[in-house]
PDB file of N, CA and C in Angstrom:
ATOM      1  N   MET A 117       8.955 -12.703  19.052  1.00 77.00           N
ATOM      2  CA  MET A 117       7.526 -12.660  19.255  1.00 77.00           C
ATOM      3  C   MET A 117       7.143 -11.593  20.272  1.00 77.00           C
ATOM      4  N   PHE A 118       8.093 -11.231  21.170  1.00 84.00           N
ATOM      5  CA  PHE A 118       7.801 -10.180  22.155  1.00 84.00           C
ATOM      6  C   PHE A 118       7.517  -8.858  21.449  1.00 84.00           C
ATOM      7  N   ALA A 119       8.296  -8.549  20.406  1.00 82.00           N
ATOM      8  CA  ALA A 119       8.093  -7.294  19.680  1.00 82.00           C
ATOM      9  C   ALA A 119       6.737  -7.277  18.991  1.00 82.00           C
ATOM     10  N   ALA A 120       6.308  -8.413  18.458  1.00 79.00           N
ATOM     11  CA  ALA A 120       5.006  -8.473  17.804  1.00 79.00           C
ATOM     12  C   ALA A 120       3.882  -8.286  18.813  1.00 79.00           C
ATOM     13  N   ALA A 121       4.021  -8.908  19.969  1.00 84.00           N
ATOM     14  CA  ALA A 121       3.000  -8.757  21.010  1.00 84.00           C
ATOM     15  C   ALA A 121       2.951  -7.318  21.506  1.00 84.00           C
ATOM     16  N   PHE A 122       4.107  -6.699  21.676  1.00 85.00           N
ATOM     17  CA  PHE A 122       4.157  -5.310  22.135  1.00 85.00           C
ATOM     18  C   PHE A 122       3.563  -4.372  21.090  1.00 85.00           C
ATOM     19  N   SER A 123       3.863  -4.618  19.826  1.00 82.00           N
ATOM     20  CA  SER A 123       3.307  -3.795  18.762  1.00 82.00           C
ATOM     21  C   SER A 123       1.789  -3.947  18.694  1.00 82.00           C
ATOM     22  N   GLY A 124       1.303  -5.146  18.855  1.00 80.00           N
ATOM     23  CA  GLY A 124      -0.140  -5.376  18.881  1.00 80.00           C
ATOM     24  C   GLY A 124      -0.796  -4.697  20.061  1.00 80.00           C
ATOM     25  N   LEU A 125      -0.123  -4.711  21.206  1.00 85.00           N
ATOM     26  CA  LEU A 125      -0.644  -4.043  22.401  1.00 85.00           C
ATOM     27  C   LEU A 125      -0.719  -2.535  22.180  1.00 85.00           C
ATOM     28  N   LEU A 126       0.297  -1.967  21.546  1.00 86.00           N
ATOM     29  CA  LEU A 126       0.284  -0.533  21.248  1.00 86.00           C
ATOM     30  C   LEU A 126      -0.824  -0.183  20.255  1.00 86.00           C
ATOM     31  N   ALA A 127      -1.067  -1.069  19.289  1.00 82.00           N
ATOM     32  CA  ALA A 127      -2.149  -0.823  18.328  1.00 82.00           C
ATOM     33  C   ALA A 127      -3.496  -0.800  19.034  1.00 82.00           C
ATOM     34  N   VAL A 128      -3.669  -1.664  20.006  1.00 85.00           N
ATOM     35  CA  VAL A 128      -4.927  -1.665  20.768  1.00 85.00           C
ATOM     36  C   VAL A 128      -5.046  -0.389  21.593  1.00 85.00           C
ATOM     37  N   ALA A 129      -3.933   0.084  22.158  1.00 85.00           N
ATOM     38  CA  ALA A 129      -3.958   1.325  22.930  1.00 85.00           C
ATOM     39  C   ALA A 129      -4.308   2.520  22.044  1.00 85.00           C
ATOM     40  N   VAL A 130      -3.785   2.533  20.835  1.00 87.00           N
ATOM     41  CA  VAL A 130      -4.087   3.623  19.902  1.00 87.00           C
ATOM     42  C   VAL A 130      -5.542   3.538  19.450  1.00 87.00           C
ATOM     43  N   LEU A 131      -6.094   2.340  19.430  1.00 87.00           N
ATOM     44  CA  LEU A 131      -7.502   2.178  19.077  1.00 87.00           C
ATOM     45  C   LEU A 131      -8.393   2.946  20.053  1.00 87.00           C
ATOM     46  N   GLY A 132      -7.995   3.012  21.304  1.00 86.00           N
ATOM     47  CA  GLY A 132      -8.734   3.803  22.291  1.00 86.00           C
ATOM     48  C   GLY A 132      -8.763   5.271  21.916  1.00 86.00           C
ATOM     49  N   ARG A 133      -7.628   5.801  21.471  1.00 86.00           N
ATOM     50  CA  ARG A 133      -7.575   7.199  21.038  1.00 86.00           C
ATOM     51  C   ARG A 133      -8.407   7.394  19.771  1.00 86.00           C
ATOM     52  N   LEU A 134      -8.408   6.398  18.915  1.00 86.00           N
ATOM     53  CA  LEU A 134      -9.194   6.489  17.687  1.00 86.00           C
ATOM     54  C   LEU A 134     -10.683   6.591  18.004  1.00 86.00           C
ATOM     55  N   VAL A 135     -11.130   5.867  18.994  1.00 89.00           N
ATOM     56  CA  VAL A 135     -12.545   5.890  19.355  1.00 89.00           C
ATOM     57  C   VAL A 135     -12.883   7.149  20.152  1.00 89.00           C
ATOM     58  N   ALA A 136     -12.023   7.532  21.097  1.00 87.00           N
ATOM     59  CA  ALA A 136     -12.340   8.618  22.020  1.00 87.00           C
ATOM     60  C   ALA A 136     -11.724   9.946  21.637  1.00 87.00           C
ATOM     61  N   GLY A 137     -11.083  10.037  20.482  1.00 78.00           N
ATOM     62  CA  GLY A 137     -10.427  11.288  20.112  1.00 78.00           C
ATOM     63  C   GLY A 137     -11.402  12.455  20.098  1.00 78.00           C
ATOM     64  N   PRO A 138     -11.045  13.554  20.728  1.00 87.00           N
ATOM     65  CA  PRO A 138     -12.019  14.638  20.785  1.00 87.00           C
ATOM     66  C   PRO A 138     -12.217  15.350  19.448  1.00 87.00           C
ATOM     67  N   THR A 139     -11.214  15.359  18.597  1.00 88.00           N
ATOM     68  CA  THR A 139     -11.359  16.048  17.305  1.00 88.00           C
ATOM     69  C   THR A 139     -11.116  15.067  16.170  1.00 88.00           C
ATOM     70  N   VAL A 140     -11.489  15.475  14.994  1.00 87.00           N
ATOM     71  CA  VAL A 140     -11.277  14.630  13.812  1.00 87.00           C
ATOM     72  C   VAL A 140      -9.786  14.484  13.525  1.00 87.00           C
ATOM     73  N   ALA A 141      -9.032  15.552  13.769  1.00 87.00           N
ATOM     74  CA  ALA A 141      -7.589  15.484  13.536  1.00 87.00           C
ATOM     75  C   ALA A 141      -6.929  14.468  14.475  1.00 87.00           C
ATOM     76  N   ASP A 142      -7.369  14.416  15.732  1.00 88.00           N
ATOM     77  CA  ASP A 142      -6.829  13.417  16.658  1.00 88.00           C
ATOM     78  C   ASP A 142      -7.116  12.005  16.168  1.00 88.00           C
ATOM     79  N   ARG A 143      -8.306  11.811  15.663  1.00 90.00           N
ATOM     80  CA  ARG A 143      -8.671  10.485  15.142  1.00 90.00           C
ATOM     81  C   ARG A 143      -7.862  10.147  13.891  1.00 90.00           C
ATOM     82  N   ALA A 144      -7.598  11.128  13.056  1.00 89.00           N
ATOM     83  CA  ALA A 144      -6.795  10.878  11.857  1.00 89.00           C
ATOM     84  C   ALA A 144      -5.367  10.494  12.228  1.00 89.00           C
ATOM     85  N   VAL A 145      -4.812  11.190  13.203  1.00 90.00           N
ATOM     86  CA  VAL A 145      -3.455  10.865  13.642  1.00 90.00           C
ATOM     87  C   VAL A 145      -3.425   9.479  14.289  1.00 90.00           C
ATOM     88  N   ALA A 146      -4.456   9.157  15.068  1.00 90.00           N
ATOM     89  CA  ALA A 146      -4.520   7.837  15.692  1.00 90.00           C
ATOM     90  C   ALA A 146      -4.638   6.741  14.633  1.00 90.00           C
ATOM     91  N   LEU A 147      -5.429   6.999  13.600  1.00 90.00           N
ATOM     92  CA  LEU A 147      -5.563   6.013  12.525  1.00 90.00           C
ATOM     93  C   LEU A 147      -4.243   5.812  11.792  1.00 90.00           C
ATOM     94  N   ASP A 148      -3.540   6.896  11.522  1.00 91.00           N
ATOM     95  CA  ASP A 148      -2.247   6.790  10.855  1.00 91.00           C
ATOM     96  C   ASP A 148      -1.238   6.050  11.728  1.00 91.00           C
ATOM     97  N   THR A 149      -1.252   6.334  13.021  1.00 92.00           N
ATOM     98  CA  THR A 149      -0.347   5.642  13.946  1.00 92.00           C
ATOM     99  C   THR A 149      -0.668   4.153  13.996  1.00 92.00           C
ATOM    100  N   MET A 150      -1.952   3.832  14.040  1.00 91.00           N
ATOM    101  CA  MET A 150      -2.334   2.422  14.089  1.00 91.00           C
ATOM    102  C   MET A 150      -1.936   1.706  12.804  1.00 91.00           C
ATOM    103  N   ASN A 151      -2.100   2.371  11.667  1.00 90.00           N
ATOM    104  CA  ASN A 151      -1.679   1.755  10.407  1.00 90.00           C
ATOM    105  C   ASN A 151      -0.173   1.517  10.387  1.00 90.00           C
ATOM    106  N   THR A 152       0.576   2.466  10.906  1.00 91.00           N
ATOM    107  CA  THR A 152       2.030   2.293  10.964  1.00 91.00           C
ATOM    108  C   THR A 152       2.400   1.120  11.867  1.00 91.00           C
ATOM    109  N   LEU A 153       1.719   0.999  12.997  1.00 90.00           N
ATOM    110  CA  LEU A 153       1.997  -0.120  13.901  1.00 90.00           C
ATOM    111  C   LEU A 153       1.628  -1.455  13.253  1.00 90.00           C
ATOM    112  N   VAL A 154       0.546  -1.474  12.506  1.00 90.00           N
ATOM    113  CA  VAL A 154       0.143  -2.716  11.825  1.00 90.00           C
ATOM    114  C   VAL A 154       1.168  -3.098  10.756  1.00 90.00           C
ATOM    115  N   VAL A 155       1.681  -2.115  10.029  1.00 92.00           N
ATOM    116  CA  VAL A 155       2.718  -2.411   9.034  1.00 92.00           C
ATOM    117  C   VAL A 155       3.966  -2.958   9.725  1.00 92.00           C
ATOM    118  N   GLY A 156       4.339  -2.352  10.837  1.00 90.00           N
ATOM    119  CA  GLY A 156       5.486  -2.864  11.598  1.00 90.00           C
ATOM    120  C   GLY A 156       5.248  -4.272  12.101  1.00 90.00           C
ATOM    121  N   LEU A 157       4.034  -4.526  12.553  1.00 89.00           N
ATOM    122  CA  LEU A 157       3.685  -5.873  13.015  1.00 89.00           C
ATOM    123  C   LEU A 157       3.770  -6.886  11.879  1.00 89.00           C
ATOM    124  N   MET A 158       3.313  -6.490  10.696  1.00 91.00           N
ATOM    125  CA  MET A 158       3.407  -7.386   9.539  1.00 91.00           C
ATOM    126  C   MET A 158       4.860  -7.682   9.201  1.00 91.00           C
ATOM    127  N   MET A 159       5.701  -6.665   9.278  1.00 92.00           N
ATOM    128  CA  MET A 159       7.114  -6.874   8.962  1.00 92.00           C
ATOM    129  C   MET A 159       7.780  -7.789   9.994  1.00 92.00           C
ATOM    130  N   ILE A 160       7.430  -7.610  11.258  1.00 91.00           N
ATOM    131  CA  ILE A 160       7.991  -8.484  12.302  1.00 91.00           C
ATOM    132  C   ILE A 160       7.549  -9.926  12.074  1.00 91.00           C
ATOM    133  N   LEU A 161       6.271 -10.113  11.791  1.00 90.00           N
ATOM    134  CA  LEU A 161       5.773 -11.469  11.555  1.00 90.00           C
ATOM    135  C   LEU A 161       6.365 -12.066  10.276  1.00 90.00           C
ATOM    136  N   ALA A 162       6.631 -11.225   9.265  1.00 93.00           N
ATOM    137  CA  ALA A 162       7.279 -11.725   8.046  1.00 93.00           C
ATOM    138  C   ALA A 162       8.686 -12.220   8.346  1.00 93.00           C
ATOM    139  N   ALA A 163       9.384 -11.509   9.232  1.00 92.00           N
ATOM    140  CA  ALA A 163      10.736 -11.942   9.593  1.00 92.00           C
ATOM    141  C   ALA A 163      10.701 -13.215  10.428  1.00 92.00           C
ATOM    142  N   VAL A 164       9.735 -13.301  11.328  1.00 91.00           N
ATOM    143  CA  VAL A 164       9.646 -14.478  12.196  1.00 91.00           C
ATOM    144  C   VAL A 164       9.296 -15.724  11.390  1.00 91.00           C
ATOM    145  N   TYR A 165       8.305 -15.585  10.496  1.00 93.00           N
ATOM    146  CA  TYR A 165       7.850 -16.751   9.743  1.00 93.00           C
ATOM    147  C   TYR A 165       8.530 -16.886   8.380  1.00 93.00           C
ATOM    148  N   ASP A 166       9.495 -16.006   8.085  1.00 92.00           N
ATOM    149  CA  ASP A 166      10.255 -16.048   6.830  1.00 92.00           C
ATOM    150  C   ASP A 166       9.317 -16.072   5.620  1.00 92.00           C
ATOM    151  N   SER A 167       8.401 -15.105   5.597  1.00 90.00           N
ATOM    152  CA  SER A 167       7.382 -15.032   4.562  1.00 90.00           C
ATOM    153  C   SER A 167       7.576 -13.770   3.726  1.00 90.00           C
ATOM    154  N   VAL A 168       7.837 -13.960   2.443  1.00 92.00           N
ATOM    155  CA  VAL A 168       8.013 -12.824   1.542  1.00 92.00           C
ATOM    156  C   VAL A 168       6.651 -12.222   1.173  1.00 92.00           C
ATOM    157  N   VAL A 169       5.634 -13.056   1.132  1.00 93.00           N
ATOM    158  CA  VAL A 169       4.294 -12.579   0.780  1.00 93.00           C
ATOM    159  C   VAL A 169       3.816 -11.543   1.797  1.00 93.00           C
ATOM    160  N   MET A 170       4.129 -11.755   3.059  1.00 92.00           N
ATOM    161  CA  MET A 170       3.712 -10.810   4.098  1.00 92.00           C
ATOM    162  C   MET A 170       4.373  -9.446   3.895  1.00 92.00           C
ATOM    163  N   VAL A 171       5.588  -9.429   3.380  1.00 94.00           N
ATOM    164  CA  VAL A 171       6.263  -8.159   3.096  1.00 94.00           C
ATOM    165  C   VAL A 171       5.543  -7.434   1.964  1.00 94.00           C
ATOM    166  N   ASP A 172       5.142  -8.172   0.934  1.00 94.00           N
ATOM    167  CA  ASP A 172       4.403  -7.555  -0.167  1.00 94.00           C
ATOM    168  C   ASP A 172       3.078  -6.975   0.312  1.00 94.00           C
ATOM    169  N   VAL A 173       2.388  -7.712   1.145  1.00 94.00           N
ATOM    170  CA  VAL A 173       1.110  -7.226   1.685  1.00 94.00           C
ATOM    171  C   VAL A 173       1.344  -5.980   2.532  1.00 94.00           C
ATOM    172  N   ALA A 174       2.407  -5.965   3.311  1.00 93.00           N
ATOM    173  CA  ALA A 174       2.713  -4.801   4.153  1.00 93.00           C
ATOM    174  C   ALA A 174       3.021  -3.575   3.297  1.00 93.00           C
ATOM    175  N   ILE A 175       3.720  -3.766   2.182  1.00 94.00           N
ATOM    176  CA  ILE A 175       4.044  -2.632   1.306  1.00 94.00           C
ATOM    177  C   ILE A 175       2.775  -2.058   0.684  1.00 94.00           C
ATOM    178  N   VAL A 176       1.903  -2.924   0.211  1.00 95.00           N
ATOM    179  CA  VAL A 176       0.640  -2.455  -0.374  1.00 95.00           C
ATOM    180  C   VAL A 176      -0.217  -1.770   0.694  1.00 95.00           C
ATOM    181  N   TYR A 177      -0.271  -2.364   1.881  1.00 94.00           N
ATOM    182  CA  TYR A 177      -1.041  -1.779   2.977  1.00 94.00           C
ATOM    183  C   TYR A 177      -0.492  -0.411   3.356  1.00 94.00           C
ATOM    184  N   ALA A 178       0.825  -0.266   3.373  1.00 94.00           N
ATOM    185  CA  ALA A 178       1.427   1.031   3.710  1.00 94.00           C
ATOM    186  C   ALA A 178       1.079   2.075   2.659  1.00 94.00           C
ATOM    187  N   GLY A 179       1.102   1.685   1.391  1.00 94.00           N
ATOM    188  CA  GLY A 179       0.747   2.624   0.336  1.00 94.00           C
ATOM    189  C   GLY A 179      -0.701   3.069   0.426  1.00 94.00           C
ATOM    190  N   LEU A 180      -1.595   2.111   0.645  1.00 95.00           N
ATOM    191  CA  LEU A 180      -3.010   2.461   0.778  1.00 95.00           C
ATOM    192  C   LEU A 180      -3.253   3.295   2.031  1.00 95.00           C
ATOM    193  N   SER A 181      -2.526   3.002   3.077  1.00 92.00           N
ATOM    194  CA  SER A 181      -2.652   3.779   4.308  1.00 92.00           C
ATOM    195  C   SER A 181      -2.228   5.220   4.079  1.00 92.00           C
ATOM    196  N   PHE A 182      -1.143   5.399   3.343  1.00 92.00           N
ATOM    197  CA  PHE A 182      -0.670   6.756   3.043  1.00 92.00           C
ATOM    198  C   PHE A 182      -1.712   7.525   2.231  1.00 92.00           C
ATOM    199  N   VAL A 183      -2.261   6.889   1.223  1.00 94.00           N
ATOM    200  CA  VAL A 183      -3.273   7.549   0.395  1.00 94.00           C
ATOM    201  C   VAL A 183      -4.510   7.883   1.241  1.00 94.00           C
ATOM    202  N   GLY A 184      -4.907   6.966   2.100  1.00 91.00           N
ATOM    203  CA  GLY A 184      -6.053   7.216   2.963  1.00 91.00           C
ATOM    204  C   GLY A 184      -5.817   8.370   3.912  1.00 91.00           C
ATOM    205  N   THR A 185      -4.626   8.446   4.470  1.00 89.00           N
ATOM    206  CA  THR A 185      -4.297   9.535   5.386  1.00 89.00           C
ATOM    207  C   THR A 185      -4.297  10.868   4.650  1.00 89.00           C
ATOM    208  N   MET A 186      -3.764  10.884   3.438  1.00 91.00           N
ATOM    209  CA  MET A 186      -3.766  12.116   2.659  1.00 91.00           C
ATOM    210  C   MET A 186      -5.196  12.541   2.321  1.00 91.00           C
ATOM    211  N   PHE A 187      -6.046  11.582   2.009  1.00 91.00           N
ATOM    212  CA  PHE A 187      -7.437  11.900   1.705  1.00 91.00           C
ATOM    213  C   PHE A 187      -8.135  12.477   2.937  1.00 91.00           C
ATOM    214  N   ILE A 188      -7.911  11.885   4.092  1.00 89.00           N
ATOM    215  CA  ILE A 188      -8.527  12.387   5.327  1.00 89.00           C
ATOM    216  C   ILE A 188      -8.009  13.790   5.637  1.00 89.00           C
ATOM    217  N   ALA A 189      -6.723  14.014   5.433  1.00 89.00           N
ATOM    218  CA  ALA A 189      -6.162  15.341   5.700  1.00 89.00           C
ATOM    219  C   ALA A 189      -6.779  16.393   4.779  1.00 89.00           C
ATOM    220  N   ARG A 190      -6.948  16.046   3.527  1.00 90.00           N
ATOM    221  CA  ARG A 190      -7.583  17.001   2.606  1.00 90.00           C
ATOM    222  C   ARG A 190      -9.047  17.224   2.959  1.00 90.00           C
ATOM    223  N   PHE A 191      -9.697  16.165   3.441  1.00 89.00           N
ATOM    224  CA  PHE A 191     -11.093  16.300   3.866  1.00 89.00           C
ATOM    225  C   PHE A 191     -11.198  17.234   5.070  1.00 89.00           C
ATOM    226  N   ILE A 192     -10.262  17.118   6.001  1.00 87.00           N
ATOM    227  CA  ILE A 192     -10.278  17.986   7.181  1.00 87.00           C
ATOM    228  C   ILE A 192     -10.054  19.442   6.772  1.00 87.00           C
ATOM    229  N   GLU A 193      -9.185  19.648   5.793  1.00 88.00           N
ATOM    230  CA  GLU A 193      -8.943  21.012   5.332  1.00 88.00           C
ATOM    231  C   GLU A 193     -10.111  21.567   4.539  1.00 88.00           C
ATOM    232  N   GLY A 194     -11.007  20.706   4.103  1.00 84.00           N
ATOM    233  CA  GLY A 194     -12.183  21.142   3.366  1.00 84.00           C
ATOM    234  C   GLY A 194     -11.983  21.234   1.877  1.00 84.00           C
ATOM    235  N   GLU A 195     -10.932  20.608   1.357  1.00 72.00           N
ATOM    236  CA  GLU A 195     -10.655  20.670  -0.071  1.00 72.00           C
ATOM    237  C   GLU A 195     -11.330  19.554  -0.854  1.00 72.00           C
ATOM    238  N   VAL A 196     -11.887  18.593  -0.168  1.00 67.00           N
ATOM    239  CA  VAL A 196     -12.537  17.485  -0.884  1.00 67.00           C
ATOM    240  C   VAL A 196     -14.033  17.688  -0.836  1.00 67.00           C
TER     241      VAL A 196
END
């Protein structure tokens, strides 16, 4: 449970960068980092509570997060 609490604490810290990021690219990186931390948190909680459903949700969330990050990156480049 210590790892889950630490991961949640890091996600909250990254949320500060997401809000206060000076550029759009900083905010995109912060969002991607927060999504990665949330996926890690889901995996830790799945192991703690022995839940296979949580692993499935984490996999889908990771895929959607990747697509979202790619969309934001293309938007920043001006291709969308």
